[in-house]
Coordinates of C-alpha atoms and ligand atoms in Angstrom, one line a residue:
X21 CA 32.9 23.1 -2.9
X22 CA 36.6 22.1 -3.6
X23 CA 36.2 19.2 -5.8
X24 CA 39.0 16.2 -6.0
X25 CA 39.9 12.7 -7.0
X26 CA 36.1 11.4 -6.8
X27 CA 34.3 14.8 -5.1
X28 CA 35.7 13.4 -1.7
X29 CA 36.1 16.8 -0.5
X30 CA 32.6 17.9 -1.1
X31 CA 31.3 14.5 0.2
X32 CA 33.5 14.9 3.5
X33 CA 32.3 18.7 3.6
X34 CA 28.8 17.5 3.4
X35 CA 28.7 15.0 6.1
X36 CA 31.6 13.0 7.3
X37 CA 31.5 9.4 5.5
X38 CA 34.5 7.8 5.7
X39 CA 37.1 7.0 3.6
X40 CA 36.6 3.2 3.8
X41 CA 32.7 4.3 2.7
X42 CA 34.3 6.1 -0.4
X43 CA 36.3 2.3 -1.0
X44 CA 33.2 0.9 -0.7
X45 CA 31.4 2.7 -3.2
X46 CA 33.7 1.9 -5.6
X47 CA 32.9 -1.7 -5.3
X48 CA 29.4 -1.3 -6.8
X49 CA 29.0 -0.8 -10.9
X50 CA 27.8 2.4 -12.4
X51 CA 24.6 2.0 -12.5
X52 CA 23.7 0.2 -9.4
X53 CA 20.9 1.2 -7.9
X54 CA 20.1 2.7 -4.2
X55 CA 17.1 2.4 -2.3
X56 CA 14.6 2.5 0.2
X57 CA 11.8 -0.1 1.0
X58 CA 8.5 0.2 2.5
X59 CA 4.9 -1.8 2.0
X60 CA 1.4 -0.5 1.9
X61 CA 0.0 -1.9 5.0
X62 CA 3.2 -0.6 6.8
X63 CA 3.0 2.7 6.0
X64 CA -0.3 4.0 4.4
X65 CA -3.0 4.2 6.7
X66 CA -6.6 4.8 5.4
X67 CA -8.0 1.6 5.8
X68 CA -11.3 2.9 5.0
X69 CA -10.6 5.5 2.5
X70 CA -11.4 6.2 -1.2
X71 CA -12.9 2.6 -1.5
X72 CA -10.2 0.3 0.0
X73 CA -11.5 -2.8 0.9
X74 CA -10.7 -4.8 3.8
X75 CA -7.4 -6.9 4.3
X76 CA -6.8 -9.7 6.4
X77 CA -4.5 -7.3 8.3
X78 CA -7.0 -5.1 9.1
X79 CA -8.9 -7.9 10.8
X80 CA -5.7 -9.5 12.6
X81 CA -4.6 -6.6 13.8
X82 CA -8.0 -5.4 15.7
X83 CA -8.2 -9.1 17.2
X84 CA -6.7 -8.1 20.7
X85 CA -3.8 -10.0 21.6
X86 CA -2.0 -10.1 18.2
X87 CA -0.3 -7.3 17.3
X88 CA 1.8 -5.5 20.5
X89 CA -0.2 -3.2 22.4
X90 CA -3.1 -3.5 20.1
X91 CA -1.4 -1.3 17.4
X92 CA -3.3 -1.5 13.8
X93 CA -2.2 -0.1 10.6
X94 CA -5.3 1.8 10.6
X95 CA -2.7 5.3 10.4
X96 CA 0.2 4.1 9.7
X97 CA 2.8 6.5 8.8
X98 CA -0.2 8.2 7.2
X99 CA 1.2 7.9 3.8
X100 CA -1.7 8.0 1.6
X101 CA -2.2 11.8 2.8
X102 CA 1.5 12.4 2.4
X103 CA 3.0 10.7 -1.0
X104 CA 4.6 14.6 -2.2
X105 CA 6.6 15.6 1.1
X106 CA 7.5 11.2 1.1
X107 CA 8.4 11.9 -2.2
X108 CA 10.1 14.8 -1.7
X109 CA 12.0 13.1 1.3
X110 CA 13.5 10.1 -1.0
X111 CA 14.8 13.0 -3.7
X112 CA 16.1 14.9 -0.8
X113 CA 17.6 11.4 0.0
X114 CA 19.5 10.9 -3.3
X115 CA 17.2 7.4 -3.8
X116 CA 17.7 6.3 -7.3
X117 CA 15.1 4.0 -7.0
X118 CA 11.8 3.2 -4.0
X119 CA 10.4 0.0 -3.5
X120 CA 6.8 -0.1 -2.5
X121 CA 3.7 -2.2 -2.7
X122 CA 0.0 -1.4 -3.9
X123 CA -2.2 -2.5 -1.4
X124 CA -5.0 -4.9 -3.4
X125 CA -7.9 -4.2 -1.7
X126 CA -7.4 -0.9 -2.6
X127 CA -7.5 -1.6 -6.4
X128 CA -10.1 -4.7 -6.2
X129 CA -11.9 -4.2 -2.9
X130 CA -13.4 -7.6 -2.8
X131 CA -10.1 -9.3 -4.2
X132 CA -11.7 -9.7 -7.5
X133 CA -14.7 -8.5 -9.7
X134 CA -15.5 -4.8 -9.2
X135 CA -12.0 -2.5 -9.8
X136 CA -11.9 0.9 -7.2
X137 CA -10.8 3.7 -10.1
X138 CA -9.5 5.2 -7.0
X139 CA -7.5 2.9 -5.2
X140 CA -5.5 3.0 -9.3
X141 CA -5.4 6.7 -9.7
X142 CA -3.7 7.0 -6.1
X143 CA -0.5 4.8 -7.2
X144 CA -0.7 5.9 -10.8
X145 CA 0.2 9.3 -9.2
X146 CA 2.5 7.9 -6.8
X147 CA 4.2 6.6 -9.8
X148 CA 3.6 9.5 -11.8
X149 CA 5.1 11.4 -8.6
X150 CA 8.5 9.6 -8.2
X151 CA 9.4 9.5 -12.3
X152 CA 9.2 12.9 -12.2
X153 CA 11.8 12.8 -9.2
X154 CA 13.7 10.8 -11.5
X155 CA 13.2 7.7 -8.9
X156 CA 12.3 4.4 -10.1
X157 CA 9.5 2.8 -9.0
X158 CA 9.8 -1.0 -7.8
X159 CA 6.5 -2.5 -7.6
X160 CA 5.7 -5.4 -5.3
X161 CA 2.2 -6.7 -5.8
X162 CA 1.5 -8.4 -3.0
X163 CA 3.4 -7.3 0.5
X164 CA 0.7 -9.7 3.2
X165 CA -2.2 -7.3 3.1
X166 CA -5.1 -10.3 1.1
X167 CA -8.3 -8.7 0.7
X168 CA -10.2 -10.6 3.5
X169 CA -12.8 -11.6 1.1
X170 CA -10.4 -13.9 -0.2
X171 CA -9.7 -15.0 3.1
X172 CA -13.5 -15.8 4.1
X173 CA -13.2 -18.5 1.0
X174 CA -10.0 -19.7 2.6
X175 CA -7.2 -16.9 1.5
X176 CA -4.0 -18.9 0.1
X177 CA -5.4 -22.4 1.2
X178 CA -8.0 -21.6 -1.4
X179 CA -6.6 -22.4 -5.0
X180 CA -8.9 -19.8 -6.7
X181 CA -7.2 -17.2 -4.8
X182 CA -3.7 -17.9 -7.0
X183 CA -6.2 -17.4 -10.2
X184 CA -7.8 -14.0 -8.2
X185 CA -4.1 -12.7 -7.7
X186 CA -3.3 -13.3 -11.6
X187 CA -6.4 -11.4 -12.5
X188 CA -5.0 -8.5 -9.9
X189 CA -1.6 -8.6 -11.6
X190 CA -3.2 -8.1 -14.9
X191 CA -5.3 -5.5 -13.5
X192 CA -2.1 -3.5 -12.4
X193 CA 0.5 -3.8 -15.1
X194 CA -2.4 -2.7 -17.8
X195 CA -2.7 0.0 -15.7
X196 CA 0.9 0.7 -14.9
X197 CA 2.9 -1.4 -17.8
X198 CA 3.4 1.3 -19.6
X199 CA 5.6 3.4 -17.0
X200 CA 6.9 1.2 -13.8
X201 CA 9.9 -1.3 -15.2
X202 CA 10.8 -3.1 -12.2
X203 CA 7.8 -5.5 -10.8
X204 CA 7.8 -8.6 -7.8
X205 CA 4.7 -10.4 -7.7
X206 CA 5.4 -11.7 -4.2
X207 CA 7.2 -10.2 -0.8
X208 CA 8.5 -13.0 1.4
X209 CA 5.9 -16.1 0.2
X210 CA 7.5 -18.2 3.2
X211 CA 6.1 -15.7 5.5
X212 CA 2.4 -15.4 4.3
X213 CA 2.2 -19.0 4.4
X214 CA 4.2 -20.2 7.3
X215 CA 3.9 -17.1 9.9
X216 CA 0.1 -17.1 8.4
X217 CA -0.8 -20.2 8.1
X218 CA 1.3 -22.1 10.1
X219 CA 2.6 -20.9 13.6
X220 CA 0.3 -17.9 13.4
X221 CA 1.7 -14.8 14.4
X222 CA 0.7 -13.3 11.3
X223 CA -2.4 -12.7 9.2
X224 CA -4.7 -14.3 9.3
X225 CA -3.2 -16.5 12.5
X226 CA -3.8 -20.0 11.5
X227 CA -1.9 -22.5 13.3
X228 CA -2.0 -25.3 11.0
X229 CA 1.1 -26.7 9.6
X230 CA -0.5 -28.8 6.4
X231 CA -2.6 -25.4 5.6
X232 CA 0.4 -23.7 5.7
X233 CA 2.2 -25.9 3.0
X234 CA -0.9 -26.1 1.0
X235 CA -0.9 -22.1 1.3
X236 CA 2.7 -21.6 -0.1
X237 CA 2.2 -24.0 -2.8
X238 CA -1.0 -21.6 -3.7
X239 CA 1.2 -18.2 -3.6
X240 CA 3.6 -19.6 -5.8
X241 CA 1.1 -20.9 -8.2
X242 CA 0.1 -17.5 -7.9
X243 CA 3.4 -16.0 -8.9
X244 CA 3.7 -18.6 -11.8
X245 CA 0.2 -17.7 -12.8
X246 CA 0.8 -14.1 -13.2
X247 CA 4.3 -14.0 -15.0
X248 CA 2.5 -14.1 -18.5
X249 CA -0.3 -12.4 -17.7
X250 CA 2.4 -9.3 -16.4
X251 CA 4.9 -9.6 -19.5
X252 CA 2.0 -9.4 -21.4
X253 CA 1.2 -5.7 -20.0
X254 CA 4.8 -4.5 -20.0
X255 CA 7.3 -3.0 -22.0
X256 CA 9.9 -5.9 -23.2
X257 CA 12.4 -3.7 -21.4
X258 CA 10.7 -4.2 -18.1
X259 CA 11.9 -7.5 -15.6
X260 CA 9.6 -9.0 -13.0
X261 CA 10.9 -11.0 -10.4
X262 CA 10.3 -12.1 -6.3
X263 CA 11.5 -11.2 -3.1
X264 CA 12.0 -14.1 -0.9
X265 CA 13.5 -13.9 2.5
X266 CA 16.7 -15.8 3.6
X267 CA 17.9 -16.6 7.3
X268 CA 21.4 -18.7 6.6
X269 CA 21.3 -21.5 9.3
X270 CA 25.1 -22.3 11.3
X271 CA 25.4 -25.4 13.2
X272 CA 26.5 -24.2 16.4
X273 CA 28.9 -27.4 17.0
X274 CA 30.7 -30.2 14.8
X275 CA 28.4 -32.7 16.3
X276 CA 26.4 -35.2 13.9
X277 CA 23.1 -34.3 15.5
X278 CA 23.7 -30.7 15.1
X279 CA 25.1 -30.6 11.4
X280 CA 21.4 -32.8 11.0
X281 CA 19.5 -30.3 12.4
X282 CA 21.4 -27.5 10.8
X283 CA 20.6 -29.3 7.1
X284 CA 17.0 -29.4 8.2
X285 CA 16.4 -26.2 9.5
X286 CA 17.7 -24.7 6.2
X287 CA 15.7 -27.2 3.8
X288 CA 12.6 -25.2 5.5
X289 CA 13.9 -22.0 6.2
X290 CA 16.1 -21.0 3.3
X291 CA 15.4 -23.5 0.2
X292 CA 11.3 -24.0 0.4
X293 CA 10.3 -21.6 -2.1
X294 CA 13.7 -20.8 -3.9
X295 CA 13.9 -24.4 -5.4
X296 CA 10.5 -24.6 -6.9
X297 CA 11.3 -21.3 -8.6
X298 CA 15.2 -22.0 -9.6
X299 CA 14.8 -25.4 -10.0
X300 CA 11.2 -26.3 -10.4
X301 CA 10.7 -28.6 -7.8
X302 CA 10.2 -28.7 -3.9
X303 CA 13.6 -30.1 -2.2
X304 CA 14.1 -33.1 -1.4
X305 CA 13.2 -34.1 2.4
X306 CA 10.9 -31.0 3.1
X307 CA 7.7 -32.2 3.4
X308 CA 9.0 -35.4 5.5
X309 CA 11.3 -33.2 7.7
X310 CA 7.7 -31.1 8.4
X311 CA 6.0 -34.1 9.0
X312 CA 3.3 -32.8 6.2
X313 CA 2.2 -34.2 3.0
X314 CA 3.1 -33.3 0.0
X315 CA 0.5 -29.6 -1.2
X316 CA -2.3 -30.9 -3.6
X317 CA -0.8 -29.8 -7.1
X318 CA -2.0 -29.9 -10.6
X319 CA 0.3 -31.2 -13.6
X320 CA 1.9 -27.8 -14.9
X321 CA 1.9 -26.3 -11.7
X322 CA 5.5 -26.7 -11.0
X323 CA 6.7 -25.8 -14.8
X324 CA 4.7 -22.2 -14.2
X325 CA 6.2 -21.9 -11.0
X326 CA 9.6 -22.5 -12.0
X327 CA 9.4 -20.3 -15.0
X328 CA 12.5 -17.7 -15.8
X329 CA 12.4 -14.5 -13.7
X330 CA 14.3 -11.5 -14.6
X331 CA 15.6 -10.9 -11.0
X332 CA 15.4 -12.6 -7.4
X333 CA 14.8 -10.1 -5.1
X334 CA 17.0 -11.2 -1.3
X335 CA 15.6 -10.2 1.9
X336 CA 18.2 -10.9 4.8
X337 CA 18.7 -9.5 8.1
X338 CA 20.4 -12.1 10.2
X339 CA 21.3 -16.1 10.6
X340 CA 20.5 -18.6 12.7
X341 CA 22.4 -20.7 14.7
X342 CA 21.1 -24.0 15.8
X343 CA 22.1 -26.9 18.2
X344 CA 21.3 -30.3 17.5
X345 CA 19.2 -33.0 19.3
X346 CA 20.0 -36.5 20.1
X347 CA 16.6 -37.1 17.6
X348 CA 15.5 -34.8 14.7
X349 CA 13.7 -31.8 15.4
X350 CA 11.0 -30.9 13.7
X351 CA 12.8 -28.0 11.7
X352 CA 10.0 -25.4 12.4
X353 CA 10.9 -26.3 15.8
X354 CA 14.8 -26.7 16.0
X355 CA 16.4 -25.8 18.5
X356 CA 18.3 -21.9 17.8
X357 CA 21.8 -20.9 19.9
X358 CA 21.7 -17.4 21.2
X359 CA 23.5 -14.6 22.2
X360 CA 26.3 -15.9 20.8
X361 CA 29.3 -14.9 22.5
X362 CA 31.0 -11.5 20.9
X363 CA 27.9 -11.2 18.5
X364 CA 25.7 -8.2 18.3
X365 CA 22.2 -8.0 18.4
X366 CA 19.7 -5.5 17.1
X367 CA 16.0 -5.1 18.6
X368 CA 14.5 -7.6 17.5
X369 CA 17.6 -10.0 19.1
X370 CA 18.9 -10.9 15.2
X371 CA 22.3 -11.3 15.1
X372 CA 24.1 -9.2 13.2
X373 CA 26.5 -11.6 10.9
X374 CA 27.3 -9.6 7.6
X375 CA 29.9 -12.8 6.6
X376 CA 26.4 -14.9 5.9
X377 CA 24.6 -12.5 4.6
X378 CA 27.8 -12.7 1.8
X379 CA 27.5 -16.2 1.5
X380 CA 24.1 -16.5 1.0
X381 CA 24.3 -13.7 -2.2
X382 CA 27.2 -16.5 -3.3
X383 CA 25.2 -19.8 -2.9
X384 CA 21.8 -18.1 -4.8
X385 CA 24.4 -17.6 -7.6
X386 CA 26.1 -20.5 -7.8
X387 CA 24.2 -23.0 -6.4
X388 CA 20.6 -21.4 -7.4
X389 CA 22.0 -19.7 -10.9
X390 CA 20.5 -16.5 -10.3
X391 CA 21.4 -14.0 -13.0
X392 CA 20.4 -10.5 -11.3
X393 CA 19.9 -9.8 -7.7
X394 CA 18.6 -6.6 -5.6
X395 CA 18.7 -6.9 -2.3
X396 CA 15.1 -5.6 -1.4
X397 CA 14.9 -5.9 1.9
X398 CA 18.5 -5.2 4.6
X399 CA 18.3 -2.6 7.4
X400 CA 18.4 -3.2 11.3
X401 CA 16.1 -2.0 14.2
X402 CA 17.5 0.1 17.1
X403 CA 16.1 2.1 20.2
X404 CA 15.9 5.2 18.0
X405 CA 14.9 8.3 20.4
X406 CA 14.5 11.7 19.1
X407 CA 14.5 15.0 21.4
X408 CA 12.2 17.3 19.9
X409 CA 14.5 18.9 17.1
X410 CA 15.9 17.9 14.1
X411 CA 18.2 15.2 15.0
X412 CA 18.1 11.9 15.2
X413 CA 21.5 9.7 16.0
X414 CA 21.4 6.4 14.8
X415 CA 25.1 5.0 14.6
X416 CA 24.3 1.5 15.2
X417 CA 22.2 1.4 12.1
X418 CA 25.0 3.1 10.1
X419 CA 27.6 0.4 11.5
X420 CA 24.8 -2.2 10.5
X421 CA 23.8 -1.1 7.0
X422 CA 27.8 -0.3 6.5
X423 CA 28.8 -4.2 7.4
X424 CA 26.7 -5.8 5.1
X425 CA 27.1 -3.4 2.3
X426 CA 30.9 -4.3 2.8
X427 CA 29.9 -7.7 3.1
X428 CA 27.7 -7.5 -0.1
X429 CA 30.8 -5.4 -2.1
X430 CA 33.0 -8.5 -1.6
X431 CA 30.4 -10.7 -3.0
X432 CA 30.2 -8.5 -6.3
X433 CA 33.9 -8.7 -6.2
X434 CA 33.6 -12.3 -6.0
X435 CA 31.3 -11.9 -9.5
X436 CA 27.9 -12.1 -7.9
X437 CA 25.4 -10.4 -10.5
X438 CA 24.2 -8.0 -7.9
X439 CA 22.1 -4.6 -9.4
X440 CA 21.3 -2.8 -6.3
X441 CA 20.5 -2.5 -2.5
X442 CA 17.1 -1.2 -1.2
X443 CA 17.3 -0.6 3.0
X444 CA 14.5 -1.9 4.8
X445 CA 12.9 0.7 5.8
X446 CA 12.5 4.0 4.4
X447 CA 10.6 5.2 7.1
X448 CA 9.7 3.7 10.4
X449 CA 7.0 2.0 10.0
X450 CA 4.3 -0.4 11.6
X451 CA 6.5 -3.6 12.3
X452 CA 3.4 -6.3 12.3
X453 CA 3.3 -8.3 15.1
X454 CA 5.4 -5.9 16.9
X455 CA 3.2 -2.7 16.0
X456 CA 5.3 0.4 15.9
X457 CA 7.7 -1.0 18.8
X458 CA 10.4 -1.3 16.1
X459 CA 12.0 1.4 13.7
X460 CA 13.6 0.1 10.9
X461 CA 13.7 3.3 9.3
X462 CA 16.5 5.5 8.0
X463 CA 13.9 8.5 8.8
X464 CA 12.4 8.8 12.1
X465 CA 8.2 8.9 12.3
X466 CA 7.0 11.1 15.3
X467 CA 4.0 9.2 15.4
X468 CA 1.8 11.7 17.5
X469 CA 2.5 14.3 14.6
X470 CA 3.6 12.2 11.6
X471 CA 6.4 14.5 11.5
X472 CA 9.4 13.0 9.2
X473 CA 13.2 14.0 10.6
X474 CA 15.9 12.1 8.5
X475 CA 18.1 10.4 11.1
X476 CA 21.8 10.5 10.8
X477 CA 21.7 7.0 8.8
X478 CA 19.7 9.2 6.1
X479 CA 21.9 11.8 6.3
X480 CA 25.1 9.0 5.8
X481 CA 23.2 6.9 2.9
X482 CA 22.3 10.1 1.0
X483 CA 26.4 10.7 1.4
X484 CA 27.1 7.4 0.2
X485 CA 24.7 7.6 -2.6
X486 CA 25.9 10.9 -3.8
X487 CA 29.9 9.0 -3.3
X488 CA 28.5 6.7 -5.6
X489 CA 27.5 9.1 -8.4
X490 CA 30.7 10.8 -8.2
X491 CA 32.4 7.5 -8.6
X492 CA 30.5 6.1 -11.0
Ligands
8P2_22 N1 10.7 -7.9 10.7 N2 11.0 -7.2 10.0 C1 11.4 -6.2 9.1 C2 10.8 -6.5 7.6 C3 9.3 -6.3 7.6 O1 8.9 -5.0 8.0 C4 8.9 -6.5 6.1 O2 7.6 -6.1 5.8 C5 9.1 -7.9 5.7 O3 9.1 -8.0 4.2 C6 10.4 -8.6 6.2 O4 10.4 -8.9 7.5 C7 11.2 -7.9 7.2

């Protein structure tokens, strides 16, 4: 392959990224990682395999009239059978680096007490599996899938269950301290508790808007918890940090009642659980603007909470944009402004705004003072349709993944600390409440076969990554 300037040639020869993709690249620092997400109830199946214990997933998602069509994680994407060709898949993908969850009712079936040596030995080898691929592995402890023990003594409303998870953690990083450098106690805290706990469209479907502050209070006391108990178990050269996800709220007019609304929706959405861990303490206004009380705490709780991470980890898709009342609303119920006119939409009718997803990455630095981000979570869902052979055209997901990575270029530009990008999702995956309606994934799931074809956003980001190399 004729080689020039930064192996554009071979890149272009390969498959045709563009030149402004090749400027893109450049943006990022040698170094800086590229990956692929995915979490365990998403994607492994074998909910009663090997010893895994119930989750609360499990249970939600056999309850008819909660997930779409009744679809249950029960196969999944069939993972657990399938780690090496997975494996395989993200080499063949150029994937520096995977993001993945263990599933803890795997490891601890009854969410504490009696360890399964297999649930341990399966993502010991998964890690094993993807070092020697020269992929790194980015561990997230807890991705939504609570042993349902924990829930029968009331899951995250349940203080213990914050002690239970620290035990877990410990469990893990003795296991795997030695090997995985890159750890996030938590996957979007603000969606356990509120989806979970308080509207209910997610495990374990409580509609209850006190339980579901009294639940995130718990999962970040949970997080706090573990941090010493994880350092403890790994190397000094290892960083643990959280993924917590972001929707950047727009008021859709200059009105009063709007720019009120707008402040509120954001205090709930966006700055719930990043304040108690940047700056220690709930914001301001949130629990009156909920009409809730405050979570029952105990003295310490907030200094263990807002102990120093390594890393935030930033999950963002979209924004919102609200309109304003002539009272408050209730900012789990504001009022949000849709289509837009001129804006696109993906599947699951999130706009796609790449201009806030670079301001958010420039408020978490300057206003939040976070020293290292990875964006663990970014990726769109489209009506992917495959015919049968090995294709899979996907260009709405390239534009997507494109804008924001422009978007997310400017804002290292600007001198935001940013270390790498992990698309949501590796494969396509079960979507929750939406079942497997919606594919996220840069690889297209033939569900009735589990066969893998890498759609043509694969094919692009594996040309992007190997730009990146040659740049770097
Ligand atoms: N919906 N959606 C896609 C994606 C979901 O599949 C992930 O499990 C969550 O962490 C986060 O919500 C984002």
């Amino acid at each position: 392959r004729r080689k020039t300037g930064v192996g554009m040639s071979s890149i272009e020869e390969i498959y045709p990224i563009s030149r402004a993709d090749l400027d893109l690249v450049r943006a990022f620092p040698k170094g800086f990682l590229w990956g692929a997400a995915t979490a365990s109830y998403q994607i492994e199946g074998a909910i009663k395999e090997d010893g895994r214990g119930p989750s609360i997933w499990d249970e939600f998602s056999a309850t008819p009239g909660k997930v779409f069509q009744g679809h249950t994680g029960e196969v999944a994407t069939d993972h657990y059978h399938r780690v090496p060709e997975d494996i395989v898949l993200m080499k063949e993908l150029g994937l520096s680096a995977y993001r993945f969850s263990i599933a803890w009712p795997r490891v601890l079936p009854q969410g504490r007490g009696a360890i399964n040596a297999a649930g341990l030995d399966f993502y010991e080898r998964l890690v094993d599996e993807l070092l020697a691929h020269g992929i790194a592995p980015f561990v997230t402890l807890y991705h939504w899938d609570l042993p349902l023990s924990l829930h029968k003594v009331g899951g995250w409303t349940n203080r213990d269950t914050a002690y239970a998870f620290a035990d877990y953690a410990d469990i893990v990083t003795k296991r795997l301290g030695d090997r995985v450098a890159n750890w996030i106690t938590l996957n979007e805290p603000w969606c356990s508790a509120y989806l979970g706990y308080g509207c209910g469209i997610h495990a374990p479907g409580i509609q209850d808007r006190q339980a579901a502050f009294v639940a995130g209070h718990h999962l970040l006391l949970a997080h706090g918890l573990a941090l010493p108990r994880m350092r403890a178990n790994i190397k000094s050269v290892a960083q643990v940090g959280l993924s917590l996800n972001f929707t950047p709220t727009y008021a859709s007019d200059e009105r009063e009642e709007t720019k009120r609304d707008t402040e509120l929706t954001d205090l709930f959405v966006n700055q719930w659980f990043i304040s108690p861990i940047a700056h220690g303490r709930y914001p301001e206004g949130l629990f009156e603007a909920l009409e809730v009380t405050p979570p029952p705490m105990q003295d310490g709780d907030l200094e263990l909470i807002g102990a120093p991470i390594d890393f935030l980890g930033v999950n963002n898709y979209t924004r919102d944009v609200i309109r304003g009342g002539t009272i408050p609303a209730r900012p789990d119920e504001s009022v949000k402004v849709g289509p837009v006119p001129g804006a696109c939409y993906t599947e699951m009718g999130w706009e796609i705004h790449p201009q806030s997803f670079n301001e958010l990455l420039l408020r978490l630095y300057h206003e939040y003072g976070m020293q290292a981000l990875y964006i663990t979570e970014n990726g769109a869902a489209f009506k992917d349709t495959w015919n049968g052979d090995g294709v899979v055209h996907d260009p709405r997901r390239i534009a997507y993944i494109q804008e924001y990575l422009q978007a997310a270029a400017e804002a290292v530009e600007q001198g935001v600390p940013l270390r790498g990008y992990f698309t949501w999702s590796l494969l396509d995956n079960f979507e929750w409440a939406e079942g497997y309606s919606k594919r996220f994934g840069i690889v297209y799931v033939d569900y009735q076969t589990q066969r893998r074809i890498i759609k043509d956003s694969g094919h692009w980001y594996k040309a992007l990554l190997s730009a990146h190399r040659d740049a770097s």
